[in-house]
Structures are given as C-alpha cells and as structure tokens.
Amino acid sequence: MSKRKPYIRDLPVDWWMKQLFYTKYMIREGSSVLVTIYALVLAWGLFRLSQGEVAFNAWLGSLQSPLAIIFHLCAFILALYHTITWFSLSPKLVDIQVGGKGLDERIIIAVEYIVFAIATVICFLVVI
Amino acid sequence: MAETFEKVYKRSHEPIFWGLFGAGGMLTAFISPAMILITGVLVPLGLLGHETLSYEKVHVFATSWYGAIVLFILIALPLWHTLHRIFHGLHDLGFHKGRDIQQVFCYGFAFAVSVFVGTILLQMA
Amino acid sequence: MTDNIIEIGILRYRPEEDDKPVMQTYEIPYNDEMSILEALHYIKDHLDSTVSFRWSCRMAICGSCGMMVNGIPKLGCKVFLRDYYPKKVTLEPLANFPIERDLVVVMDDFIKKLEAIKPHIISKKKKCLTEGTHKQTPAEMEKYQQFAMCINCGLCYAACPQYALDKKFTGPAALALIARYNRDNRDAGAAQRMEIVNQEEGVWGCTFVGYCSVVCPKDVDPAAAIQLLKIDSAKDYLIGMFKPD
C-alpha cells in the first residue's frame, strides 16, 4: 500500500500582502479603481455641461472641495504609477529584431517617456 | 479497458477585451496623469487662470465633431482598461464564484458609461 | 578562527507521521562558500539523515533543487549562506506544488503541462537523411533561443499567483516553451500549440504579474513569451472570425 499523502498548502486570501512584489502588482491593478472613478467624474461633468452653464459651473465648483482635491491627488499619483509600470513592462510586447538582436528595451522605454512628455505638454497647451 | 479522451480546446474571447484593455491602458499611461492634474488639481485650485475649462470653451470643444470624438475616447476608453483590471483583480482577491456575472457586470459597466457619454455628445452636437 | 553558526529552518513534512508540515530549525557552522544545497547536505550528513530534498548537478543546470528560500523561489545550488548570514535561512518546498515529503514536491501537474505542449520540433514533412540538416541563421535562432534556456525547475510556477489561484492555468514555463517552438523556423506545429494558447487557461490566464521572469534562474523571461503569445492569439482570433474552421 502506498504511504504517499501529498500535502496541499492553502493559498492565504491576503497572499498579495505577504510579498512586496505582489503588493506592487496589486497597487498597479488597484490604480484602475481610482482611474474608473475619475472617468465617472468626467462623464458626470459632461452631463452637467449638456445641462447648461449653471450646471457646469456647479460641477466645476464641486471639484474645489478638499475631498475632491485629495481624491484627485491620489488618482494622479496612482495614474503616474500606472504610467511607470506600463512603460517598464511594455518592451516585453515588442518583437523587433535589429541587426539580429532584439531591440534594446531601454530605447523603447526612453521613446515612451519622450512621447509621454510631449503628450503632457500638448494637454496643457490645449486647455490653456 | 483504457478510455481515451480527445482533449477539447475552447477558444477564449479574451482577445477582444484584451485589445480594448491594451488601447485604454496605453491612453491612460500617456494622458491620464496630465488630465487628472489639470482637471482635478490645478483648475480647482485656480492655478491655471479662470478661463481654463470655462463653460464657453468646453462647450465649443464638446460640440465640435473632433472635440466630441476626443472627449469620447478620453472618457470611455480608459474604462475598458480599468474594468478589465478590476474583473481580473476580483479573481486575485478571491472572488472565484460567479465569474460570468462578474464579467457581465464589469464589461457591462464600461459599455453603459460609454453609451452614456456617447449619447450626451450626440445630443449636444 | 571562531566558529560562526547559522540557523537553518526547514519545513518538515513526513507523510507517515505528520498531519501538516512543521518547521524544524538546525544550527550549522557558517561558511561563506557554502551554498544552500551544501548546507542541506551538511544537515543530512551530520545532524539529521531523515531530511529529504531533491538535487543532482549542483551547478544550476539540472533544475532539481528548487525550493523557497526565505519565501522566494530559488535553486538551492545557486544561492549561498553568505547571501543571508547572519540572518536565519528558512527553507520550504516550492510554493504552489503539493508537498511529497520535506522539501520534495509533487511535480506531476507541471510535467503533464510540459508534455501537453509538444515540446519538440514538429517537421513540415519527414526529411530523408540524405537531404542534409535543417539550416538556421543566427538571426533565426535569436528569435527563440532565450526561451530555449528553460531547465524545467518549476520556480516560475512557484512565483505565479495565477497558477496558485487556478491550477488549470498552463503556466509560465510551458507557455514559454510554446513560444520557443512556435518561433523556431524549423517547426511547423504552431497551429496545434495555438489551441492550447488560445484557451482561457492558456495565455489568457496570465495577468502579467511578471514575477516568473524575476525568479527564473536562466533568464528565460516567461512573462515576455506569454505577452508575445497573447499577440499571436489575438491575431489568431481575428483570423478565426473571418475564416471559421
């Protein structure tokens, strides 16, 4: 008779808190919650815009509450974290060979940050 | 008697959602920090001048055909990115039951808000 | 020379007497040239002959001695006591695998998945020896070579939360091996392997945590392989929409 009795360890529900790498992964994924709320804020602002000037200005006014500012600061930090992680991981999806070697991922990341800087400047130029 | 089973492979429809996730994630990575900083922090604090995001300016932009397209993409596309992550994040957090309902809810949410935004833009045009 | 001592904790599991694993700590003389695997040998030879662990080559090529060292998947032969001293070293069997005994895990599921992806070149047609060898340029080899360095140690499965959450997931090493063969210009088996890739439990079980590539002792980068296969799968999906078979 077999003496085998393989033991299966349970995965703790908070597995992602037990190691920094997993925690950072969950923060990366969790950034999407605040970005979702931000998109809803914008969608609501668009709705208020369609209702006329008074409604739109009321929406603009509501963004000035301390709670709204704190939320947007948090969302900004997490969105930036998303940007950093997205750029650092995206070279893995690039399958270009240059001179018989894979393209250096530092070049890809550098190009991404340059485009990011240009996009940010354009955003500011458009609204101002 | 040994029975042999032919393994049945079931193709996932994930490529559709993954494509939208990738497009939305790309957009979010490049644009969202600047957008949040402008609309959520600098304008409310009055650091960009009073004319920024004034009703007239935004209304003219939102009712132009190009402005409507830009606003639709900027508001709706990131949701297909974030709700995809939330859907998979729920599994990571241990919600393993009712994955079908979770999927309908997550992508349905992104779809509903997209329709909401699109309808408003069409009405204003 | 003073004899420095280092503490080594080993998660013991003896199926005939234990209901669940228990931690047992040993003290051995510290030596800055000693690998974790050698430390285990010291314990087995001098302190407790009942400790079980897998090993073979002692030089990071056989892939047998994978274990959790202070919670991180490592090859026992590739990490040293000096990397941890004077802190205690805790050794546990590879995460996400059932424990057979002490540091020995059951790898059946892993092996089954490796076999399922047909990890060999599937030729377009049988070639006669007189036709000579298959030719390949360095650039053609570069396309897959990195993914061919896998030694099947299983560290990436121990690092993968998606495999931990769902054992049906094909997992990093097997998917990287698919990329290895699909990207080889001598191979014609891509269509067969894409059936595995295209499934929910194929590449779509991956959420790009990326830890598999961090722990890989051979720098295979399974995460990159899987993302490239996601692109292939998405293309395959589009083609399938217009050309249903």
PDB file of C-alpha atoms in Angstrom, chain C residues 12 18 21 81 104 164 182 187 196 207 211 238:
ATOM      1  CA  ARG C  12       9.361  19.244   7.520  1.00  0.00           C
ATOM      2  CA  ASP C  18       2.730  14.371  10.196  1.00  0.00           C
ATOM      3  CA  PRO C  21       4.136  20.493   7.807  1.00  0.00           C
ATOM      4  CA  LEU C  81      24.660  31.182   3.035  1.00  0.00           C
ATOM      5  CA  VAL C 104      10.318  17.361  -2.171  1.00  0.00           C
ATOM      6  CA  ALA C 164      -1.610  29.473  -7.311  1.00  0.00           C
ATOM      7  CA  ASN C 182       6.457  28.329 -32.368  1.00  0.00           C
ATOM      8  CA  ASP C 187       8.951  23.928 -36.634  1.00  0.00           C
ATOM      9  CA  ILE C 196      -3.620  25.435 -26.001  1.00  0.00           C
ATOM     10  CA  THR C 207      -2.388  38.897 -15.745  1.00  0.00           C
ATOM     11  CA  TYR C 211       7.371  37.599 -11.106  1.00  0.00           C
ATOM     12  CA  LEU C 238      -9.138  37.831 -35.735  1.00  0.00           C
TER      13      LEU C 238
END
